[in-house]
Each structure stands twice: as structure tokens, then as C-alpha cells.
Amino acid sequence: MKVQELILIIEDDDAISKMVSLSLHQQGYKTLVTPDIKSALRLLNANSPDLILLDLGLPDGDGKGLIKTVRSELSIPIIVVSARHEEKEVIASLDAGADDYVMKPFSIDELLARIRSAQRRFLGLQPMVNVILCHEIKLDIEHHLAWNGDELLKLTPTEFNLLKYFILHRNQVLPYARILKDVWGVGYQNEMQYLRTYINTLRKKIETDTARPSYIQTELGIGYRFICEHFDNTISLEKD
Amino acid sequence: MIFIYPYRHYVVSFLLLSMITMVSQLFRIELGLINIALIHLIPVIVMALRGNMGSTMVVTAGSVVLFDLLYVPPEYSFDVHDLTYIWSFFIFFAVGYTISAQAKRIQANTIKEIFLSTLSHDLKTPLSSILGNASLLLKDQMYDAATRREVLIQINDSGQRMNRLVANLLDSARLQDTHSALRKEWCDFEDIIGVALQEFRYNPKESQISVRIDPDLRLFWGDCALLVRLIVNLIDNALKYTDNGKQIRLSVTSDAKTIKLICFNESTPIKKADLKNMFDRFYRIDHMGDIGGSGIGLSICRDIVNAHSGVIEAYNIQNGVCFEIRFSVNKLPSERLKELQ
């Protein structure tokens, strides 16, 4: 029998923690609820949770310290929960090592999707492959080629690298500065206009409706997320 | 009448000044200089009570000039031989300033009262829907699945509405503060419209919205989060007044100096007076009945547009209503982008 996974919920609002643990129980998770960071640290030592859900607005202070402690000792996903207008805190938490975030008010479906996707990423590194399929988009990393359905995409080197970066970090929230640093290089972290421009041109090439994008989602004030629910890296490239 | 409306204070000032001049000229001998001076205070006080500092100062200056020119000896000249009259000029200004400052304070309190009452109405309506529907579900009576779902949809809708209202209030507070609170960065309107549309993804009328964006639209230097709220409020408003099956069209176009955003929805035309006033805080178009909107949505649109030095206006066209926003482009993104090799 599969062992039930344990989720540590650090949240000081009873109504929210009850609702969240109720829905997680329904999904077959076990939960542990604690209202502050001090007791959370104690619980972390006594139990070994498989995932942490951390509210950023706790009364006893700074969640980032906790994230750093967890990161240095354990290899488990951390998802932060934040209120609107706290984008800076979210980015700081992501930089400190949190894996994802949800913003209040969030729906349970949204939270469950984040939890599953964070867990999938932690299951282990993907084997290095050269061809990746994500919905309709097929990427041949070795030959620098990309298709949308049957159509070969004409991408500039930057667009290709950006798309490759997104697909390799699919479903993950990617803060602006991180994308800029990883795709363009150190020193480009603040060149937002590069990112906005290339996202715009890339969307025109891969999205059916650019105003209702299905791949590149904007996470307002934080970054982008490449949605890829049907993912396949086992396909072989047909020779044409 | 609509063109005069912004200058109404000045029109009233002019009429008042003409009236007192007529009276003073007619009864000049009977009244004497002191009473004429007191009469010249009337326009100052009347204008000051309206709480508009600009027109008060203009009317004060007008009053003082007229008094000096026509009645203070030597007449028909600006020479003043007796220094006590200089003091009366200062007194005129002091009176005008004090009264209009007080009037402004009182007006602010009235606005606060309207604000609180509207707010409590707009918060209580969805709240009572949530509480009422939740208590229905809490009762042990078994409803069938379809009814339960209907009740839950109601709760969800009301929750969304409250969420939008709270977001608007937070933005409104941020905008009232100062303009320095804007967090400007390069924004892509396509991106912004995409995020705004996300908010309506569960709305059955969402598919009635079509979007057209100029393919070579440049980036705009603005507060992206606020621009999203602008579009959300425009769409929210359009959805409220558009029947099922009718169209809503969003378009963004640009030329060298401006970016133009139009939100069109098919509906009955709006009355002329309403077109002008609906951006005022808590203005509701009464004949539309209670569509459950708050008067705050469009006024926030106006605040957001103003904060970006833009212009917002509404007008009727053949089969619907257009909201047009024009931003002037003051800062251009650099043309050269680093292309990776």
C-alpha cells in the first residue's frame, strides 16, 4: 500500500488551514497544521513531511528564514501562500528556495495542481533527452529545431533558447530576473523590455490566441510560467 | 451645456460680479464706500462655500480689482492713496481662503460618508448572498445535486465580486496616496489583457469578448498591475451591460505618439449626462436598475488613466458604447535588443 504523504501546513488562520487540510485529506494526503514558525521548526524535526505549505503573513515573522533552514537540511518542496500586493515577498521567497506560490484567495484546484507539479519536479531529475513534446510543441534540442504541430517554427536563437528554457522548467514559476539571468546571462537581470518583447514574439509564433495564451502564462508582478500538462520526452524524432 | 460644465464655477463668478457691480453702481451714493466693500465680499463668500480654491481666488481678485477701480478714490485708476485699502485687499483674500478651506473639509467628510454607505452596501450584498446560500447548504435537508450546484455557483460569484471590490479599494487607496506610488516598468498590453481575461475565465459570457491588438504595438512604460485592474474594470463593466450573445470588443492600436485602447460593447446608448459623469466616484446609472455594480469601478479606471497622464472618455456609437483611452507615449523602449548567438 502506498504510504500517505504528509504535508506540513504553516498557517495562522484557522478557517483557511481547516479548509486546506480537509481538501488535502480528500485527496489522500495526511496533514499537520501549525500556526507559527517556531512550532513549525519543532515539528519539522519530529516528523518528516513530504511538502511544506507556508503562509507568508505569519505573526512571528519571516518565512524566508524557515525556507533557508529547510533548504539547507531537507530536500522537499516548499509552496508559499501570499496575499495580493506582496509580489516582492513572493520573489524573495522564491529566491530563498521556495518552489512555487499561490496567491490568496486561491482555489483548492489551483493549490492541488501546484502541489502535484512541485512533487513531480522533486521525484528526480529528468533524463537528458534531445526531443521533448509538450502538447503540440515539439523541441529538438540537439538540432535547434521546434515544431508547432506539423509546422516547423521559425525561431531566432533567442526565441529558441527562451522556449527551451521554458520547456525544461515547465509548470514552474519563473521570476523575471531568473529568466533574464539564465537565458541572456548575468548582468541582464533588469532588462525587462527584452523579456516582454521576446515573450510577445514567441507567443505570436506558438499561441493560437495570444490574448488567451495556453502555454506562456503571465504571473503578474512575479514572472512567467510555461504550462505543459501533457508532457512526453520518450518520443523519437521521425526523419523527414 | 456639457462644454460649460468644467467652467461652471467661473461662469457663476462672472454673473455674481456683474450683479454686485450693477447694484453698487445704482445705489452708490446711498450705500457709501464701506457697504459697497461689504457687498464685494458676497461673491468671495459664495464661491468659497463651493469649496473650489481656484475659482475663489479668481473671484477675489476680480472683486478687489472692481472695488479699487470703480469706488476707491481716485476712481477709474489703480492708484491707492489710503493704505488702509491695501489691508482690505488682504482681508478679502483671507476670507476667501479660510472659507473655501473649511468648505473643502466639509465636502471631504460628505464624500467619506457616501463612500462608507456605498461600500457597506456593496460589501453587504455579496456577503449576505454568501451567508444565505451557505446556511442553505448547512441545513440538513438534502437538496438535489443541481440545486446544490446552483447555490455553490452563487457563493462563488459573490465571493469573486467581493474579491474584485477589495482589489479596487486597495488600488484606490494606493492611487489616492501620491503618484510616486506607481511601480512603473515596461508593460505589454497583450500580456496585460491576457491577465485581465484570466479573471473572467469562468464567466459564461467570456467567449463574447474578442481582442484585437496592433501587431507592432510597442511596450508601454506604466504600472502593469494597475493597467490590469483598468482592463478588468472595463471588461467587468462591459459584461454587466451586455446581454447574452452580444459582442464585446477590445482593441489596442498605436501611432508614434499615442496608444489607443477601445473597449466596445453592444448595448443601448447611454444618456449624454451619464457619459460625462459616470467616471465620478459612486455615480450609478439609475435607469439601468440594480445590476450589482459598485460606483467605484469606472472611477478607478479614471484614476488609473490619470495616473498615467492619459485620457478616458465614453461615447455612443451606432449599436453600442465605446470607452476610449489614450495614453501618450513619453518613453520609448530602446530599439536594439541583444540577440543571442
Coordinates of C-alpha atoms in Angstrom, one line a residue:
Chain A
M1 CA 0.0 0.0 0.0
K2 CA 1.2 3.5 -0.8
V3 CA 2.3 5.4 2.2
Q4 CA 0.2 8.6 2.7
E5 CA 2.3 11.7 2.1
L6 CA 2.5 14.2 4.8
I7 CA 2.0 17.9 4.2
L8 CA 3.0 20.5 6.8
I9 CA 0.7 23.5 6.7
I10 CA 2.1 26.6 8.4
E11 CA -0.9 28.9 8.6
D12 CA -2.3 31.0 11.4
D13 CA -5.8 31.4 10.1
D14 CA -8.0 28.5 11.3
A15 CA -10.6 28.8 8.6
I16 CA -8.1 28.5 5.9
S17 CA -6.0 25.8 7.4
K18 CA -9.1 23.7 8.1
M19 CA -10.3 24.1 4.5
V20 CA -6.9 23.3 3.1
S21 CA -6.4 20.2 5.2
L22 CA -9.9 19.0 4.6
S23 CA -9.4 19.1 0.9
L24 CA -5.9 17.5 1.1
H25 CA -7.3 14.7 3.2
Q26 CA -9.9 14.1 0.5
Q27 CA -7.0 13.8 -2.0
G28 CA -5.3 11.2 0.2
Y29 CA -2.7 13.3 1.9
K30 CA -2.0 13.5 5.6
T31 CA -1.6 16.9 7.1
L32 CA 0.0 18.6 10.1
V33 CA -1.1 22.1 10.9
T34 CA 0.8 24.7 12.9
P35 CA 0.2 28.4 13.4
D36 CA 3.7 29.8 13.7
I37 CA 7.3 29.3 12.6
K38 CA 8.7 28.4 16.0
S39 CA 6.5 25.4 16.4
A40 CA 6.9 24.6 12.7
L41 CA 10.6 24.2 13.2
R42 CA 9.9 21.8 16.1
L43 CA 7.5 19.8 14.0
L44 CA 10.0 19.6 11.2
N45 CA 12.5 17.8 13.4
A46 CA 9.9 15.4 14.9
N47 CA 8.2 14.5 11.7
S48 CA 9.4 14.3 8.2
P49 CA 6.9 16.0 6.0
D50 CA 6.9 15.5 2.2
L51 CA 5.9 19.0 1.4
I52 CA 5.6 22.4 3.2
L53 CA 2.8 24.9 2.7
L54 CA 4.0 28.2 4.2
D55 CA 1.9 31.3 4.7
L56 CA 4.0 34.4 4.3
G57 CA 1.9 36.6 6.6
L58 CA 2.7 34.8 9.9
P59 CA 2.7 36.7 13.2
D60 CA 6.1 35.5 14.3
G61 CA 7.9 36.9 11.3
D62 CA 10.0 35.9 8.5
G63 CA 9.2 32.8 6.4
K64 CA 12.4 33.3 4.4
G65 CA 14.5 32.2 7.3
L66 CA 12.5 29.0 7.5
I67 CA 12.8 28.4 3.8
K68 CA 16.6 28.7 4.0
T69 CA 16.7 26.4 7.0
V70 CA 14.6 23.8 5.3
R71 CA 16.6 24.1 2.1
S72 CA 19.9 23.5 3.8
E73 CA 18.7 20.4 5.6
L74 CA 15.9 18.7 3.6
S75 CA 15.1 18.1 0.0
I76 CA 11.3 18.7 0.0
P77 CA 9.2 21.1 -2.0
I78 CA 8.0 24.4 -0.3
I79 CA 5.0 26.3 -1.6
V80 CA 4.4 29.7 -0.2
V81 CA 0.9 31.3 0.2
S82 CA 0.7 35.1 0.0
A83 CA -1.7 37.9 -0.2
R84 CA -2.1 40.3 -3.1
H85 CA 0.4 43.2 -3.2
E86 CA 3.1 41.1 -1.8
E87 CA 4.8 40.2 -5.0
K88 CA 8.2 41.3 -3.7
E89 CA 7.9 38.9 -0.7
V90 CA 7.0 36.1 -3.1
I91 CA 10.0 36.8 -5.3
A92 CA 12.3 36.9 -2.3
S93 CA 10.8 33.6 -1.1
L94 CA 11.4 32.0 -4.5
D95 CA 14.9 33.3 -4.5
A96 CA 15.4 31.9 -1.0
G97 CA 14.5 28.5 -2.3
A98 CA 10.7 28.2 -2.3
D99 CA 9.4 26.1 -5.3
D100 CA 6.1 27.8 -6.0
Y101 CA 3.5 30.1 -4.7
V102 CA -0.3 30.6 -4.6
M103 CA -1.9 33.9 -4.0
K104 CA -4.9 34.4 -1.7
P105 CA -7.7 34.0 -2.4
F106 CA -6.8 30.7 -4.2
S107 CA -9.0 27.8 -5.3
I108 CA -8.3 24.4 -4.0
D109 CA -7.9 23.1 -7.5
E110 CA -5.1 25.6 -8.1
L111 CA -3.4 24.6 -4.9
L112 CA -3.6 20.9 -5.7
A113 CA -2.2 21.5 -9.1
R114 CA 0.8 23.3 -7.6
I115 CA 1.4 20.6 -5.1
R116 CA 1.3 17.9 -7.7
S117 CA 3.6 19.8 -10.0
A118 CA 6.1 20.6 -7.3
Q119 CA 6.1 16.9 -6.3
R120 CA 6.7 15.8 -9.8
R121 CA 9.7 18.0 -10.1
F122 CA 11.1 16.6 -6.9
L123 CA 10.7 13.0 -8.0
G124 CA 14.1 13.2 -9.6
L125 CA 15.9 14.8 -12.5
Q126 CA 14.5 14.2 -16.0
P127 CA 16.7 12.0 -18.1
M128 CA 18.6 14.1 -20.6
V129 CA 16.8 13.7 -23.8
N130 CA 17.1 15.5 -27.1
V131 CA 13.4 15.6 -28.2
I132 CA 10.6 16.9 -26.0
L133 CA 7.0 17.1 -26.7
C134 CA 4.7 19.4 -24.9
H135 CA 1.1 19.5 -26.1
E136 CA 1.6 20.5 -29.7
I137 CA 5.1 21.8 -29.4
K138 CA 8.0 19.6 -30.2
L139 CA 11.5 20.6 -29.5
D140 CA 14.7 19.1 -30.8
I141 CA 17.3 20.4 -28.6
E142 CA 20.3 18.9 -30.4
H143 CA 19.4 20.3 -33.8
H144 CA 17.9 23.6 -32.5
L145 CA 14.5 22.9 -34.2
A146 CA 11.0 23.4 -33.0
W147 CA 7.6 22.5 -34.3
N148 CA 4.1 23.5 -33.5
G149 CA 2.0 20.6 -34.6
D150 CA 3.4 19.8 -38.1
E151 CA 4.6 23.3 -38.7
L152 CA 8.3 24.0 -38.4
L153 CA 8.7 27.1 -36.3
K154 CA 11.0 29.9 -37.5
L155 CA 12.6 31.0 -34.3
T156 CA 15.5 33.3 -33.7
P157 CA 18.3 31.9 -31.5
T158 CA 16.9 33.9 -28.5
E159 CA 13.4 32.7 -29.1
F160 CA 14.6 29.2 -29.3
N161 CA 16.6 29.4 -26.1
L162 CA 13.7 31.0 -24.3
L163 CA 11.4 28.3 -25.4
K164 CA 13.9 25.6 -24.5
Y165 CA 14.3 27.2 -21.1
F166 CA 10.6 27.3 -20.5
I167 CA 10.1 23.7 -21.6
L168 CA 12.9 22.5 -19.4
H169 CA 11.3 24.4 -16.5
R170 CA 7.8 23.7 -17.4
N171 CA 4.9 24.3 -15.0
Q172 CA 7.3 26.1 -12.7
V173 CA 7.0 29.7 -11.7
L174 CA 10.0 31.6 -13.2
P175 CA 10.7 35.0 -11.8
Y176 CA 11.6 37.7 -14.4
A177 CA 15.1 38.2 -13.1
R178 CA 15.8 34.5 -13.1
I179 CA 14.7 34.0 -16.8
L180 CA 16.8 37.0 -17.8
K181 CA 19.9 35.8 -16.0
D182 CA 19.6 32.2 -17.2
V183 CA 18.7 33.0 -20.8
W184 CA 20.5 36.2 -21.5
G185 CA 23.2 36.0 -18.9
V186 CA 24.5 37.7 -15.8
G187 CA 24.0 41.5 -16.0
Y188 CA 20.7 41.3 -17.8
Q189 CA 18.5 40.7 -14.8
N190 CA 16.8 44.1 -15.0
E191 CA 16.3 44.2 -18.8
M192 CA 12.6 43.7 -18.5
Q193 CA 11.9 45.1 -22.0
Y194 CA 14.0 42.2 -23.5
L195 CA 11.8 39.7 -21.8
R196 CA 8.5 41.4 -22.6
T197 CA 9.5 41.8 -26.3
Y198 CA 10.6 38.2 -26.7
I199 CA 7.6 36.8 -24.9
N200 CA 5.4 38.8 -27.2
T201 CA 7.1 37.5 -30.4
L202 CA 7.3 33.9 -29.1
R203 CA 3.6 34.0 -28.2
K204 CA 2.8 35.1 -31.7
K205 CA 4.6 32.0 -33.0
I206 CA 3.3 29.4 -30.6
E207 CA -0.1 30.5 -29.2
T208 CA -3.4 30.2 -31.1
D209 CA -4.9 33.2 -29.3
T210 CA -2.2 35.5 -27.9
A211 CA -4.7 37.3 -25.6
R212 CA -5.7 33.9 -24.1
P213 CA -2.3 32.1 -24.0
S214 CA -2.4 28.4 -23.3
Y215 CA 1.4 27.9 -22.9
I216 CA 3.1 31.1 -21.6
Q217 CA 1.1 32.3 -18.5
T218 CA 1.9 35.7 -17.0
E219 CA 2.2 35.7 -13.2
L220 CA 1.6 39.3 -12.6
G221 CA 4.4 41.1 -10.9
I222 CA 6.4 37.9 -10.5
G223 CA 7.3 36.2 -13.7
Y224 CA 6.1 33.6 -16.2
R225 CA 5.0 30.0 -16.1
F226 CA 5.1 27.6 -19.1
I227 CA 2.0 25.4 -18.9
C228 CA 2.7 21.8 -20.0
E229 CA 0.3 19.3 -18.6
H230 CA 0.8 16.7 -21.3
F231 CA 4.4 16.2 -21.5
D232 CA 6.4 13.5 -23.3
N233 CA 10.1 13.0 -23.5
T234 CA 10.1 9.5 -24.8
I235 CA 9.2 10.1 -28.4
S236 CA 11.6 9.6 -31.1
L237 CA 12.1 12.1 -33.9
E238 CA 10.7 10.9 -37.2
K239 CA 13.0 11.6 -40.0
D240 CA 11.5 13.6 -42.8
Chain B
M1 CA -24.1 72.6 -21.7
I2 CA -21.6 69.9 -21.4
F3 CA -18.7 72.1 -22.6
I4 CA -19.5 74.7 -19.9
Y5 CA -19.7 72.2 -17.1
P6 CA -16.0 72.2 -16.2
Y7 CA -16.0 76.0 -16.1
R8 CA -19.3 76.3 -14.2
H9 CA -17.6 78.0 -11.2
Y10 CA -16.2 80.7 -13.4
V11 CA -19.5 81.3 -15.1
V12 CA -21.2 81.8 -11.7
S13 CA -18.3 84.1 -10.6
F14 CA -18.7 86.3 -13.6
L15 CA -22.5 86.5 -13.1
L16 CA -22.1 87.4 -9.4
L17 CA -19.5 90.1 -10.1
S18 CA -21.7 91.7 -12.8
M19 CA -24.7 91.7 -10.4
I20 CA -22.9 93.4 -7.5
T21 CA -21.4 95.9 -9.9
M22 CA -24.8 96.8 -11.1
V23 CA -26.3 97.1 -7.6
S24 CA -23.3 99.2 -6.4
Q25 CA -23.4 101.5 -9.3
L26 CA -27.1 102.1 -9.0
F27 CA -27.1 102.8 -5.2
R28 CA -23.6 104.2 -5.0
I29 CA -24.5 107.4 -3.1
E30 CA -27.0 105.7 -0.7
L31 CA -24.7 102.8 0.2
G32 CA -21.4 104.5 0.8
L33 CA -17.9 103.0 0.4
I34 CA -18.0 100.7 3.4
N35 CA -21.2 99.0 2.4
I36 CA -20.0 98.7 -1.1
A37 CA -16.9 97.0 0.2
L38 CA -19.1 94.5 2.2
I39 CA -21.2 93.9 -1.0
H40 CA -17.9 93.0 -2.8
L41 CA -17.3 90.3 -0.2
I42 CA -20.5 88.4 -1.3
P43 CA -19.1 86.8 -4.4
V44 CA -16.0 85.8 -2.5
I45 CA -18.1 84.0 0.2
V46 CA -20.5 82.4 -2.2
M47 CA -17.6 81.0 -4.3
A48 CA -15.6 80.0 -1.3
L49 CA -18.5 78.0 0.1
R50 CA -18.4 75.8 -3.1
G51 CA -15.0 74.6 -1.9
N52 CA -13.2 75.4 -5.1
M53 CA -10.0 77.2 -4.3
G54 CA -9.1 78.2 -7.9
S55 CA -12.4 80.0 -8.7
T56 CA -12.4 81.6 -5.2
M57 CA -9.1 83.2 -5.8
V58 CA -10.1 84.4 -9.2
V59 CA -13.3 85.9 -7.9
T60 CA -11.5 87.5 -5.0
A61 CA -9.0 89.1 -7.4
G62 CA -11.9 90.2 -9.6
S63 CA -13.8 91.7 -6.7
V64 CA -10.7 93.6 -5.4
V65 CA -9.9 95.0 -8.8
L66 CA -13.5 96.1 -9.4
F67 CA -13.7 97.7 -6.0
D68 CA -10.4 99.5 -6.4
L69 CA -11.1 100.6 -10.0
L70 CA -14.7 101.8 -9.5
Y71 CA -15.0 103.0 -5.9
V72 CA -11.7 103.7 -4.2
P73 CA -10.6 107.2 -4.9
P74 CA -9.1 108.2 -7.2
E75 CA -11.8 106.4 -9.2
Y76 CA -11.1 104.6 -12.5
S77 CA -7.5 104.1 -11.6
F78 CA -5.5 101.5 -9.7
D79 CA -3.8 104.2 -7.6
V80 CA -4.5 103.8 -3.9
H81 CA -3.8 106.8 -1.7
D82 CA -5.0 105.4 1.6
L83 CA -3.0 102.4 2.8
T84 CA -6.0 101.0 4.8
Y85 CA -7.4 99.8 1.5
I86 CA -4.4 97.6 0.9
W87 CA -5.4 95.9 4.1
S88 CA -8.9 95.3 2.9
F89 CA -7.5 93.5 -0.1
F90 CA -5.6 91.1 2.1
I91 CA -8.7 90.6 4.2
F92 CA -10.7 89.7 1.1
F93 CA -8.1 87.0 0.3
A94 CA -8.0 85.8 3.8
V95 CA -11.8 85.4 4.0
G96 CA -11.9 83.6 0.7
Y97 CA -9.1 81.2 1.6
T98 CA -10.5 80.4 5.1
I99 CA -14.0 79.7 4.0
S100 CA -13.1 77.6 1.0
A101 CA -10.6 75.5 3.1
Q102 CA -13.4 74.9 5.6
A103 CA -15.9 74.1 2.8
K104 CA -13.4 71.6 1.3
R105 CA -13.1 69.8 4.6
I106 CA -16.9 69.5 5.0
Q107 CA -17.1 68.2 1.4
A108 CA -14.5 65.6 2.2
N109 CA -16.5 64.4 5.1
T110 CA -19.6 64.1 3.0
I111 CA -17.6 62.1 0.4
K112 CA -16.4 59.9 3.2
E113 CA -20.0 59.3 4.3
I114 CA -21.1 58.4 0.8
F115 CA -18.0 56.2 0.5
L116 CA -18.9 54.3 3.7
S117 CA -22.5 53.8 2.8
T118 CA -21.8 52.7 -0.7
L119 CA -19.1 50.4 0.5
S120 CA -21.2 48.8 3.1
H121 CA -23.9 48.3 0.6
D122 CA -21.6 46.8 -2.0
L123 CA -19.9 44.6 0.6
K124 CA -23.1 43.5 2.3
T125 CA -24.9 42.4 -0.8
P126 CA -22.4 39.7 -1.8
L127 CA -21.8 38.9 1.8
S128 CA -25.5 38.3 2.6
S129 CA -25.7 36.1 -0.6
I130 CA -22.7 34.1 0.7
L131 CA -24.1 33.7 4.2
G132 CA -27.6 33.0 3.0
N133 CA -26.5 30.4 0.5
A134 CA -24.1 28.8 2.9
S135 CA -26.8 28.5 5.5
L136 CA -29.0 26.7 2.9
L137 CA -26.3 24.1 2.4
L138 CA -25.7 23.8 6.2
K139 CA -29.3 22.8 6.8
D140 CA -29.6 19.0 6.8
Q141 CA -32.3 19.0 4.1
M142 CA -31.0 17.1 1.1
Y143 CA -31.0 19.2 -2.0
D144 CA -30.5 17.5 -5.3
A145 CA -27.1 17.9 -6.9
A146 CA -28.3 20.5 -9.4
T147 CA -29.7 22.8 -6.7
R148 CA -26.6 22.4 -4.6
R149 CA -24.5 23.3 -7.5
E150 CA -26.6 26.4 -8.2
V151 CA -26.2 27.5 -4.6
L152 CA -22.5 27.0 -4.8
I153 CA -22.2 29.0 -8.0
Q154 CA -24.0 31.8 -6.3
I155 CA -21.5 31.7 -3.4
N156 CA -18.6 31.6 -5.8
D157 CA -19.9 34.5 -7.8
S158 CA -20.4 36.7 -4.7
G159 CA -17.0 35.8 -3.4
Q160 CA -15.5 36.8 -6.7
R161 CA -17.4 40.1 -6.6
M162 CA -16.1 40.9 -3.1
N163 CA -12.6 40.0 -4.2
R164 CA -12.8 42.4 -7.1
L165 CA -14.2 45.1 -4.8
V166 CA -11.4 44.7 -2.3
A167 CA -8.8 44.8 -5.0
N168 CA -10.4 48.0 -6.3
L169 CA -10.4 49.6 -2.8
L170 CA -6.7 48.7 -2.3
D171 CA -5.8 50.2 -5.7
S172 CA -7.9 53.2 -5.0
A173 CA -6.1 53.8 -1.7
R174 CA -2.8 53.4 -3.5
L175 CA -3.8 56.0 -6.1
Q176 CA -5.1 58.5 -3.6
D177 CA -1.7 58.4 -1.9
T178 CA 0.6 60.0 -4.4
H179 CA 1.7 59.4 -7.9
S180 CA 5.1 58.3 -6.7
A181 CA 3.4 55.1 -5.6
L182 CA 3.3 53.9 -9.2
R183 CA 5.6 51.0 -9.9
K184 CA 6.4 51.7 -13.5
E185 CA 8.1 49.1 -15.8
W186 CA 7.8 48.1 -19.4
C187 CA 4.3 46.7 -20.0
D188 CA 3.0 44.7 -22.9
F189 CA -0.7 45.4 -23.4
E190 CA -1.2 42.0 -24.9
D191 CA 0.1 40.5 -21.7
I192 CA -2.0 42.8 -19.6
I193 CA -5.2 41.9 -21.5
G194 CA -4.3 38.3 -21.2
V195 CA -4.0 38.5 -17.4
A196 CA -7.2 40.6 -17.2
L197 CA -9.1 38.0 -19.3
Q198 CA -8.0 35.2 -16.9
E199 CA -10.1 36.8 -14.2
F200 CA -13.2 36.1 -16.2
R201 CA -12.3 32.6 -17.4
Y202 CA -15.3 31.0 -15.6
N203 CA -17.7 33.7 -16.8
P204 CA -20.1 32.2 -19.3
K205 CA -20.0 35.5 -21.3
E206 CA -16.2 35.5 -21.6
S207 CA -16.4 34.0 -25.1
Q208 CA -18.3 37.1 -26.3
I209 CA -15.1 39.1 -25.8
S210 CA -12.9 39.5 -28.8
V211 CA -9.5 41.1 -28.7
R212 CA -7.5 42.8 -31.5
I213 CA -4.1 44.2 -30.8
D214 CA -1.9 46.0 -33.2
P215 CA 0.9 43.5 -34.2
D216 CA 3.6 46.1 -33.9
L217 CA 2.4 47.6 -30.7
R218 CA 5.3 48.9 -28.6
L219 CA 5.9 48.4 -24.9
F220 CA 4.4 51.0 -22.6
W221 CA 6.1 52.4 -19.6
G222 CA 3.5 52.1 -16.8
D223 CA 2.3 50.3 -13.8
C224 CA 1.3 46.9 -15.2
A225 CA -0.7 45.8 -12.1
L226 CA -2.8 48.9 -12.3
L227 CA -3.2 48.6 -16.1
V228 CA -4.5 45.1 -15.5
R229 CA -7.1 46.5 -13.0
L230 CA -8.1 49.1 -15.6
I231 CA -8.8 46.4 -18.2
V232 CA -10.5 44.2 -15.6
N233 CA -12.9 47.0 -14.6
L234 CA -13.6 47.9 -18.2
I235 CA -14.4 44.3 -19.0
D236 CA -16.4 43.9 -15.8
N237 CA -18.5 47.0 -16.7
A238 CA -19.0 45.8 -20.3
L239 CA -20.1 42.3 -19.2
K240 CA -22.6 43.9 -16.8
Y241 CA -24.3 45.9 -19.6
T242 CA -24.0 43.4 -22.4
D243 CA -26.8 40.8 -23.0
N244 CA -26.1 37.2 -23.8
G245 CA -24.8 36.7 -27.3
K246 CA -23.9 40.3 -27.8
Q247 CA -20.4 41.4 -28.6
I248 CA -17.6 43.0 -26.5
R249 CA -14.6 44.1 -28.5
L250 CA -11.3 45.2 -27.0
S251 CA -8.7 46.8 -29.3
V252 CA -5.3 48.4 -28.9
T253 CA -3.7 50.5 -31.6
S254 CA -0.8 52.9 -31.6
D255 CA 0.9 55.5 -33.6
A256 CA 4.1 57.4 -33.0
K257 CA 2.8 59.4 -30.0
T258 CA -0.2 57.6 -28.6
I259 CA -1.5 54.2 -27.6
K260 CA -5.2 54.0 -28.0
L261 CA -7.4 51.4 -26.2
I262 CA -11.0 50.9 -27.0
C263 CA -13.5 48.8 -25.2
F264 CA -16.7 48.5 -27.2
N265 CA -19.8 46.6 -26.1
E266 CA -23.2 46.2 -27.8
S267 CA -25.8 47.8 -25.7
T268 CA -28.4 50.6 -25.6
P269 CA -26.9 54.1 -25.8
I270 CA -26.0 55.9 -22.6
K271 CA -27.5 59.3 -21.8
K272 CA -25.3 62.3 -22.5
A273 CA -25.1 63.5 -18.9
D274 CA -24.3 60.0 -17.8
L275 CA -21.5 59.7 -20.3
K276 CA -19.7 62.6 -18.6
N277 CA -20.5 61.8 -15.0
M278 CA -20.1 58.0 -14.8
F279 CA -16.4 58.3 -14.1
D280 CA -17.3 60.2 -10.9
R281 CA -17.0 58.2 -7.7
F282 CA -20.2 56.3 -6.7
Y283 CA -22.1 57.6 -9.7
R284 CA -24.6 55.0 -10.8
I285 CA -26.7 55.0 -13.9
D286 CA -30.1 54.7 -12.2
H287 CA -32.3 53.7 -15.0
M288 CA -30.2 50.7 -15.6
G289 CA -31.6 49.1 -12.4
D290 CA -29.5 47.3 -9.9
I291 CA -27.0 45.4 -11.9
G292 CA -25.0 44.9 -8.8
G293 CA -22.1 47.1 -9.7
S294 CA -20.4 49.5 -7.4
G295 CA -19.9 53.0 -8.4
I296 CA -16.2 52.6 -7.8
G297 CA -15.1 50.6 -10.9
L298 CA -15.2 53.3 -13.5
S299 CA -13.9 56.0 -11.2
I300 CA -10.8 53.7 -10.6
C301 CA -10.4 53.4 -14.3
R302 CA -10.3 57.2 -14.5
D303 CA -7.8 57.4 -11.6
I304 CA -5.5 54.8 -13.2
V305 CA -5.7 56.5 -16.6
N306 CA -5.0 59.9 -15.0
A307 CA -2.0 58.5 -13.0
H308 CA -0.6 57.5 -16.4
S309 CA -1.3 61.0 -17.8
G310 CA -3.9 59.6 -20.2
V311 CA -7.5 60.5 -21.2
I312 CA -10.6 58.4 -20.8
E313 CA -13.9 59.1 -22.3
A314 CA -17.1 57.3 -23.2
Y315 CA -19.3 57.7 -26.2
N316 CA -22.2 56.1 -28.1
I317 CA -21.7 54.7 -31.5
Q318 CA -24.3 53.1 -33.8
N319 CA -25.0 49.9 -31.9
G320 CA -23.2 50.2 -28.6
V321 CA -21.0 52.1 -26.3
C322 CA -17.3 52.8 -26.6
F323 CA -14.8 53.5 -23.8
E324 CA -11.8 55.1 -25.3
I325 CA -8.5 55.6 -23.5
R326 CA -5.5 57.4 -25.0
F327 CA -2.0 57.3 -23.4
S328 CA 0.7 59.5 -24.7
V329 CA 3.9 57.7 -25.2
N330 CA 6.6 59.6 -23.3
K331 CA 9.3 56.9 -23.0
L332 CA 10.2 54.6 -25.8
P333 CA 11.9 51.2 -25.3
S334 CA 15.3 51.0 -26.9
E335 CA 15.3 49.6 -30.4
R336 CA 18.3 47.4 -30.1
L337 CA 17.8 44.2 -28.2
K338 CA 20.5 41.8 -27.6
E339 CA 20.0 38.8 -29.9
L340 CA 21.7 35.6 -28.7
Q341 CA 24.0 33.8 -31.0

